[in-house]
Coordinates of C-alpha atoms and ligand atoms in Angstrom, one line a residue:
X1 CA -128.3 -79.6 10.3
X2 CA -126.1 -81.5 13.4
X3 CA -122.8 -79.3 13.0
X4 CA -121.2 -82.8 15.1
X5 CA -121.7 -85.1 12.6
X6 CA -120.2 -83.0 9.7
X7 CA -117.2 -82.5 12.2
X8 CA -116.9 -85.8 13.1
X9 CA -116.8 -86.8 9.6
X10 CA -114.2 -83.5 8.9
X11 CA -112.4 -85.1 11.3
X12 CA -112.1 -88.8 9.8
X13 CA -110.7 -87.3 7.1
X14 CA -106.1 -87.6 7.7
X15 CA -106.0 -83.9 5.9
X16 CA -102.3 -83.0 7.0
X17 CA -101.2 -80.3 5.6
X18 CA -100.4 -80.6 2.4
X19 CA -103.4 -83.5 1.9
X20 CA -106.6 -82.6 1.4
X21 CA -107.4 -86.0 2.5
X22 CA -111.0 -85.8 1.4
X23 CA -112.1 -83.0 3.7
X24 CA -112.8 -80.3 0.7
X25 CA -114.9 -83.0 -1.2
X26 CA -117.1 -83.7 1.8
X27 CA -117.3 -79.9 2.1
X28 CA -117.6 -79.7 -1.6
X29 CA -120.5 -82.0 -1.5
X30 CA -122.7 -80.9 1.6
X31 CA -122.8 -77.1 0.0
X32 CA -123.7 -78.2 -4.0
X33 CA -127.1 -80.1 -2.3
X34 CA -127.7 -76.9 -0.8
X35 CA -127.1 -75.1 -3.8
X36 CA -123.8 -73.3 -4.1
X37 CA -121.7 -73.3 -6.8
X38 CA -118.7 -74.7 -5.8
X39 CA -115.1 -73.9 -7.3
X40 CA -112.0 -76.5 -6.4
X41 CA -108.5 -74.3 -7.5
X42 CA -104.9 -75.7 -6.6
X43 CA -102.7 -73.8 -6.6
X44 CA -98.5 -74.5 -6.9
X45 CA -95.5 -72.7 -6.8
X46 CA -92.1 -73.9 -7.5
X47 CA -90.5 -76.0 -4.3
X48 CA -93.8 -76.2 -2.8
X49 CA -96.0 -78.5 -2.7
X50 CA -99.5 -78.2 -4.7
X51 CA -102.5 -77.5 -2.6
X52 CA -106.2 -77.8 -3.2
X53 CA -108.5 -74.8 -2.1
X54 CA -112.6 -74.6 -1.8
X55 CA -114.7 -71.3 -3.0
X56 CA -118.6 -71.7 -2.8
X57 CA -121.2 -69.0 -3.0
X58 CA -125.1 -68.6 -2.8
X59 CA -126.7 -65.7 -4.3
X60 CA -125.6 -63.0 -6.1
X61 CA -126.1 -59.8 -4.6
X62 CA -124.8 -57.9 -1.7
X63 CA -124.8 -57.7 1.0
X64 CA -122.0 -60.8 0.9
X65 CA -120.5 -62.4 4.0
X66 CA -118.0 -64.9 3.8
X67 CA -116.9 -67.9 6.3
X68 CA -112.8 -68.0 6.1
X69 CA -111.4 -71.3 7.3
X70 CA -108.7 -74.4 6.8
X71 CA -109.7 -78.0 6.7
X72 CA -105.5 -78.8 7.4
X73 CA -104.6 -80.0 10.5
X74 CA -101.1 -80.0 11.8
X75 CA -99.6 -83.8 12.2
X76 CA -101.2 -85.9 15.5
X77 CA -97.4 -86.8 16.7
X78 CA -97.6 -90.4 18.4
X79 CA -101.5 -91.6 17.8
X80 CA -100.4 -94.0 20.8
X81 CA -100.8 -91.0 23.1
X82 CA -104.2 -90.0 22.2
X83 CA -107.1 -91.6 24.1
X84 CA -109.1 -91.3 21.2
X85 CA -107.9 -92.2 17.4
X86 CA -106.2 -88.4 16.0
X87 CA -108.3 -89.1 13.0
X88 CA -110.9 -91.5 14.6
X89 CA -113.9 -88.9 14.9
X90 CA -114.8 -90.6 18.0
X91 CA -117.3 -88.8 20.3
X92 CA -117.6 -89.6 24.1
X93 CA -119.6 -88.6 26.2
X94 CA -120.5 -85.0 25.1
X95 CA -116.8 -84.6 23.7
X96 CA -115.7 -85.2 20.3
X97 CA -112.2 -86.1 19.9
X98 CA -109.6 -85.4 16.8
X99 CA -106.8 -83.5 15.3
X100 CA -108.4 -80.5 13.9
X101 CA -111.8 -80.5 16.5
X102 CA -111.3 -77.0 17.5
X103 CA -108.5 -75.8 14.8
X104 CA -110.5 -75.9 13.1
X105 CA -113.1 -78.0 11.3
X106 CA -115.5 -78.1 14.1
X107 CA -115.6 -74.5 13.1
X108 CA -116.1 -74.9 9.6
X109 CA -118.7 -77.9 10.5
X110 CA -120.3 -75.2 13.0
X111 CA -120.5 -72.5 9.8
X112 CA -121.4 -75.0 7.3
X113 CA -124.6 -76.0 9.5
X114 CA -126.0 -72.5 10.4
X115 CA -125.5 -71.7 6.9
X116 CA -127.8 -74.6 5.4
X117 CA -130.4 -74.1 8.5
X118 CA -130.5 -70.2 7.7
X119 CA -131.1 -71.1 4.0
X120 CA -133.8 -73.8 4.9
X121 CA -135.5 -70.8 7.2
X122 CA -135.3 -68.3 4.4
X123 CA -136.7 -69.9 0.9
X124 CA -133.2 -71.7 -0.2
X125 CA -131.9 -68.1 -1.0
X126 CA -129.6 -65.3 1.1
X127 CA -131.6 -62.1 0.8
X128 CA -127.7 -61.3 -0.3
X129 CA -124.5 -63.8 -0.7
X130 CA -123.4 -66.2 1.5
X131 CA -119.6 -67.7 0.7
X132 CA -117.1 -70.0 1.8
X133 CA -113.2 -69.7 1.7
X134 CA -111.9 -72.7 2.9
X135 CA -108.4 -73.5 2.4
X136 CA -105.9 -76.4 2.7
X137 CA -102.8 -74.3 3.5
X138 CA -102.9 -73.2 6.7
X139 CA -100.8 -74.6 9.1
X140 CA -97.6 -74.7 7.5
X141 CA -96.3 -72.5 4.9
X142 CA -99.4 -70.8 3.7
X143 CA -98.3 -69.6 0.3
X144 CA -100.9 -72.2 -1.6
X145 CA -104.1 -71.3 0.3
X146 CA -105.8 -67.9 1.4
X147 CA -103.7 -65.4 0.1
X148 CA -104.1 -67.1 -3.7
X149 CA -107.6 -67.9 -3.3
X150 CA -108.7 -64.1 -2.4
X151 CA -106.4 -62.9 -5.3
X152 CA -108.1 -65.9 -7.4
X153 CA -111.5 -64.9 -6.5
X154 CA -111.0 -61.1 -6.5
X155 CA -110.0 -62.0 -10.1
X156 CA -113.3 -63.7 -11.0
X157 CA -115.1 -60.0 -9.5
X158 CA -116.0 -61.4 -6.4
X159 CA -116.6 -58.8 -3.7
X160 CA -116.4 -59.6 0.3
X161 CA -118.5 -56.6 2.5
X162 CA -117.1 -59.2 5.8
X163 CA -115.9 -61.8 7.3
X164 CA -115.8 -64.4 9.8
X165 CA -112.5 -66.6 10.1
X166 CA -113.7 -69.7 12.0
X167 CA -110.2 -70.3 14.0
X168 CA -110.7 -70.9 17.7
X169 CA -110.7 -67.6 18.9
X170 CA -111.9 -68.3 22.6
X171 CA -110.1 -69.0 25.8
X172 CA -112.1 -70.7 27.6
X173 CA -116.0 -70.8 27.0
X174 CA -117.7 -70.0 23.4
X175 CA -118.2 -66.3 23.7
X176 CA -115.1 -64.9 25.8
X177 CA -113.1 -63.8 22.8
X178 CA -113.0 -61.8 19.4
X179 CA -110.1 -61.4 18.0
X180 CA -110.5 -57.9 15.8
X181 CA -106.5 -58.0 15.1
X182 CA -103.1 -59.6 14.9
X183 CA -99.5 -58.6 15.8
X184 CA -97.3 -59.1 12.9
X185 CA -94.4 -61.3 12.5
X186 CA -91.1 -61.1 11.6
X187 CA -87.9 -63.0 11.6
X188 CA -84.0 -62.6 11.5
X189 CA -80.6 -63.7 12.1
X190 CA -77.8 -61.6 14.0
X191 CA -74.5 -62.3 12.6
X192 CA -70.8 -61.3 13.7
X193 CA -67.9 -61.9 11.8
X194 CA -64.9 -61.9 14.1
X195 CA -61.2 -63.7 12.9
X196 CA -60.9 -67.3 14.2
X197 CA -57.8 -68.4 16.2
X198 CA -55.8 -70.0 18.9
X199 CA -58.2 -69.8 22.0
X200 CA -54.4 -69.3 23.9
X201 CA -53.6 -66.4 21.9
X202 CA -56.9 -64.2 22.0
X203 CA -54.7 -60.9 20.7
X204 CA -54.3 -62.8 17.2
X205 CA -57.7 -63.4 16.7
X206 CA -61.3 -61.3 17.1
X207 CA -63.8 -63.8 19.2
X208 CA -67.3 -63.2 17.4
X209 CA -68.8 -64.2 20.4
X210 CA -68.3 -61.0 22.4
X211 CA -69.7 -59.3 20.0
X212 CA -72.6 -61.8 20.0
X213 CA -73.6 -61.3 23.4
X214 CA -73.0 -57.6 23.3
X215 CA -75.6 -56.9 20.6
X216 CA -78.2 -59.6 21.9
X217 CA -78.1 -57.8 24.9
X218 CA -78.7 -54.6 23.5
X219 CA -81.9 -56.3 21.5
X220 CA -83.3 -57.6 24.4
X221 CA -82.5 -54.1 26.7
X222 CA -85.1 -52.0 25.8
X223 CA -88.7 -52.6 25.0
X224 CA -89.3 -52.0 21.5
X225 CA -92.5 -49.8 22.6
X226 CA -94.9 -49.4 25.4
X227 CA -98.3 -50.7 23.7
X228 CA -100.8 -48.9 21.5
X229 CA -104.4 -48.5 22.5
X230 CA -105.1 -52.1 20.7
X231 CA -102.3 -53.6 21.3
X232 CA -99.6 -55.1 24.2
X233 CA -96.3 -54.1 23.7
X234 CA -94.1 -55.7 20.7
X235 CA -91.5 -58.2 22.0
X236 CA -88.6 -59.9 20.5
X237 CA -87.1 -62.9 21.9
X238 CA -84.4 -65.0 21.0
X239 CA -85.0 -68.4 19.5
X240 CA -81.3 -70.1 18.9
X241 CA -77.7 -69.0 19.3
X242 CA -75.8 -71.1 16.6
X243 CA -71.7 -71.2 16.5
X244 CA -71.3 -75.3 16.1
X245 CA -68.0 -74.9 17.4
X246 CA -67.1 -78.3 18.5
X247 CA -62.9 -77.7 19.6
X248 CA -62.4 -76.3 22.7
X249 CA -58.7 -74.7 21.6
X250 CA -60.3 -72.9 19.0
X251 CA -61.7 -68.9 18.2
X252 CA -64.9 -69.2 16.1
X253 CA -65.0 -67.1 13.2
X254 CA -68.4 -66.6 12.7
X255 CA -71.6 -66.6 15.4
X256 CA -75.4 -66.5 14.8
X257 CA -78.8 -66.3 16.8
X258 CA -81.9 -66.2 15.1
X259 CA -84.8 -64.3 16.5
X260 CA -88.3 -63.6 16.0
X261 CA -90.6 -60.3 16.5
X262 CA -94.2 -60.2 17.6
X263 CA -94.9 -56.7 16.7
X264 CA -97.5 -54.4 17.2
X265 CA -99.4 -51.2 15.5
X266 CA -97.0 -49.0 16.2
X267 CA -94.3 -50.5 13.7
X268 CA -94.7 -51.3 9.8
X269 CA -92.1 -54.0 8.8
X270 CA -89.6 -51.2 7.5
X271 CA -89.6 -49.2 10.8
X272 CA -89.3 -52.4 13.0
X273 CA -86.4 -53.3 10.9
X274 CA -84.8 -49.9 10.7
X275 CA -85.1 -49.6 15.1
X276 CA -83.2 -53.2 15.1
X277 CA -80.3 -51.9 12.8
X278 CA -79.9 -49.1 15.1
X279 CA -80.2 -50.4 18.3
X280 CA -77.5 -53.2 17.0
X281 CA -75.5 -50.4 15.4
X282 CA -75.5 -48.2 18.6
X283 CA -74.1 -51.3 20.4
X284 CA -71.4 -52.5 18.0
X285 CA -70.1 -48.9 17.7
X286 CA -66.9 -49.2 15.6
X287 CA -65.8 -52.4 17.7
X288 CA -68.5 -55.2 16.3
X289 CA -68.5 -56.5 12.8
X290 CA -72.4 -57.6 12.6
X291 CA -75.4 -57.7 9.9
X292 CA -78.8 -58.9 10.4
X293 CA -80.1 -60.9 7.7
X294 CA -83.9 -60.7 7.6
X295 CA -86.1 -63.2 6.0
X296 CA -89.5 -61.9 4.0
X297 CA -92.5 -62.0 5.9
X298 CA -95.9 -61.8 4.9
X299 CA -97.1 -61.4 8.2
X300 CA -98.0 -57.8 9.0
X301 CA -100.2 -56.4 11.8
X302 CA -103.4 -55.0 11.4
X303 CA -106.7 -54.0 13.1
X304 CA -110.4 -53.9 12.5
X305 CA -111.8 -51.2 13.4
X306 CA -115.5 -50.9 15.3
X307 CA -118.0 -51.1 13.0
X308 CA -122.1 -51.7 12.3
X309 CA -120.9 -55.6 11.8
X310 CA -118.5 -55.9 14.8
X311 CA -121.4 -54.6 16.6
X312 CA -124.0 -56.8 15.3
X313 CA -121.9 -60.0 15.6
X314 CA -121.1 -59.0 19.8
X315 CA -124.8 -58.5 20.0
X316 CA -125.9 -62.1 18.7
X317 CA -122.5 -63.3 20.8
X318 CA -124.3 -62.0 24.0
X319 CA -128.1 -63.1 22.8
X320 CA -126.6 -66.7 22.2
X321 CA -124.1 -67.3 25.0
X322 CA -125.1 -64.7 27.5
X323 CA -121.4 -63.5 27.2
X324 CA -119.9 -59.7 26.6
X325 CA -116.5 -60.9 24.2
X326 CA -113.7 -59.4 24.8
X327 CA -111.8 -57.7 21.5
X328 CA -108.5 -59.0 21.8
X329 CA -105.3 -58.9 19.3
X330 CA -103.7 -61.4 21.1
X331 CA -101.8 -64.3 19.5
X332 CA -100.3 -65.8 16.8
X333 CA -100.4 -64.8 12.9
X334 CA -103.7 -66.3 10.9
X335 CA -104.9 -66.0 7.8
X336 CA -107.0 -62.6 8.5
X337 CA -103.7 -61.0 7.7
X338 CA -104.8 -62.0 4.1
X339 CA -108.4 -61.0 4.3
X340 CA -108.1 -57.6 5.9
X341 CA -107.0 -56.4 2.6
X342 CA -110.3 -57.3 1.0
X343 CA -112.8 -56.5 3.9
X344 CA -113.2 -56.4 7.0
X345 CA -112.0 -59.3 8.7
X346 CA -113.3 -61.0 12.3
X347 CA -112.5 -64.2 13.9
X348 CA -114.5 -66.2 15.9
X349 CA -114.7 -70.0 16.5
X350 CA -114.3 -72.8 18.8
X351 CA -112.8 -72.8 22.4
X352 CA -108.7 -73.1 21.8
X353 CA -107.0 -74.6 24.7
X354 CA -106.6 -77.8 22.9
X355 CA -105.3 -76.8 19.4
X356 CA -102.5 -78.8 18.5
X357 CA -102.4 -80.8 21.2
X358 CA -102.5 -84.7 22.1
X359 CA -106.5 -85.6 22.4
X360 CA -107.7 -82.2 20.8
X361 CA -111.5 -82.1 21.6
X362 CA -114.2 -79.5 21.7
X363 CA -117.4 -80.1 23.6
X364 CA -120.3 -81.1 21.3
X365 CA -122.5 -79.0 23.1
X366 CA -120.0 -76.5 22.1
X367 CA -120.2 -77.2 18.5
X368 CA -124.0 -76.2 19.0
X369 CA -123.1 -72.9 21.0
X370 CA -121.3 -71.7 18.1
X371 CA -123.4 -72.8 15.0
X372 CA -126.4 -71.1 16.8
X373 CA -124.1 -67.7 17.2
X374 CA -123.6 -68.0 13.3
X375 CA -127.0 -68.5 12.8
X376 CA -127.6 -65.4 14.3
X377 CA -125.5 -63.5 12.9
X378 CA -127.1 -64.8 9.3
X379 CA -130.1 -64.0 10.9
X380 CA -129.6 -60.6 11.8
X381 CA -127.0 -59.8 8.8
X382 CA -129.5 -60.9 6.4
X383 CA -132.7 -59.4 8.7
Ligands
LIG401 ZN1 -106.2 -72.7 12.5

């Protein structure tokens, strides 16, 4: 099966997060002539919008491997900056052009298409399960899509033994990059309470932002860690100081910056959060008036460990691209933070240097590299 027309056809399709925009039916469709059965759940939650979700599975035994993905895109911006339509499908040349080519329905169109040719090789049936876990909440809030669907399916009895997430996991040619793990994420705002005043007479009021830049600095003093055999070292960094203090006479009463951890394996949420409180605390001694209010985060760190199955999928990485990947944990959050708590979880797709950009495009040749890699891996999974 051409993995570059089912992208191109992926990508014609204006699915923006929250829309499914007719990318799941296509989906939907391609895997039921193939013969999965095919399950469409949306889920809600108050203040949120509805999204729609895609389960499929062939067979019925184990061992069962599973392609994690997202057919949502983030928005194209200005479509009068692209060269090529955002939603357009246009192929030039050997590039294919469109919101979503690399992040990530050329990945999905890439696993779809090795799946079907793997089936066609082998009789119709997996000599095990083959599924797909594609969801429609992925770019934005992601409270709708993966983390529901496993629950929903685990619910049902189904049963993962691994997977591959499809997100573009290389930097610069198909077969740099695995990523075997993710820094967890959390967020919060610093706030000191001083006692606002005239800006003339400092000794009747207590100007919050002293206090402010005290503790940030204190924050932003000392690495949180030095690294962990997986990992680089957890940073914090600043994202907006916020006092809206418009009058130049006048003492705030109140100032605010908001920051945001990337942290690694050698914090859980609790201990990260406990080191920030003292760190602040040790700063504001008796002097500073300050609280940190953190927001939830369902963004943890983890790591997959070496296994039989990372093993396998390096080995028909190198048979396919020539390449030795490098395990990297490197990045933003995705939704393997979900999957890890069912099985293990790996993620390998498309090249990444365009994702979310104006003119995002993957090499078509590319889209070939990869569904030949997944191929293999069916091959030698199943083999
Ligand atoms: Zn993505």
């Amino acid at each position: 099966m051409d993995p570059a027309a089912l992208a191109r056809d992926l990508l014609r399709c204006p699915s923006v997060t929250p829309a499914e925009g007719g990318a799941l039916g296509l989906i939907e469709g391609v895997l039921k002539r193939a013969g999965f059965a095919v399950h469409r759940v949306t889920f809600a939650e108050p203040g949120t919008a509805p999204v729609e979700n895609l389960f499929a599975r062939i067979g019925s035994e184990k061992p069962h491997i599973c392609f994690a993905g997202h057919t949502d895109v983030v928005p194209p911006g200005d479509a009068a900056t692209w060269s090529h339509p955002p939603f357009g499908g246009d192929i030039a040349g050997d590039v294919l052009y469109g919101r979503g080519a690399v992040d990530m329905k050329g990945a999905v169109a890439c696993a779809v298409a090795a799946s079907l040719d793997h089936l066609a090789a082998s009789g119709g049936r997996p000599k095990g399960s083959i599924s797909f876990l594609i969801t429609g909440d992925e770019e934005s809030i992601a409270v709708n899509g993966t983390i529901k669907l496993l629950q929903w399916a685990a619910e049902r009895g189904e049963r993962f033994d691994h997977c591959i997430l499809g997100e573009p996991s290389n930097a610069s040619s198909i077969g740099d990059t695995i990523k075997v793990g993710r820094r967890g994420s959390l967020n919060g705002t610093l706030v000191i309470t001083g006692k606002q005043g005239h800006v003339a007479y400092p000794q009747l009021a207590d100007n919050p932002v002293r206090g402010l830049v005290a503790l940030m600095g204190a924050l932003m003093a000392a690495p949180l860690d030095h690294g962990s055999t997986n990992f680089d070292a957890s940073n914090l960094e600043f994202t907006s100081i916020d006092i809206g203090n418009a009058t130049v006479n006048l003492i705030p009463g109140e100032a605010r910056a908001r920051f945001n951890i990337r942290f690694n394996d050698c914090h859980s949420q609790t201990s990260l959060r406990t080191l920030i409180e003292r760190l602040a605390a040790d700063a504001a001694r008796e002097r500073v008036k300050w609280r940190i209010d953190w927001e939830p985060s369902n963004a943890d760190v983890f790591f997959t460990e070496p296994s039989p199955f990372l093993d396998l999928v390096v080995a028909a990485i190198k048979e396919v691209t020539g390449q030795a990947p490098k395990l990297s944990t490197t990045g933003g959050t995705s939704d393997a933070r979900f999957i890890k708590d069912y099985c293990p979880v790996l993620e390998f797709g498309l090249v990444g240097a365009t994702m979310h950009q104006v003119d995002e495009r993957t090499a078509v040749a590319d889209l070939a590299t990869l569904t030949a890699v997944y191929r293999k891996i069916l091959d030698r999974y199943f083999g």
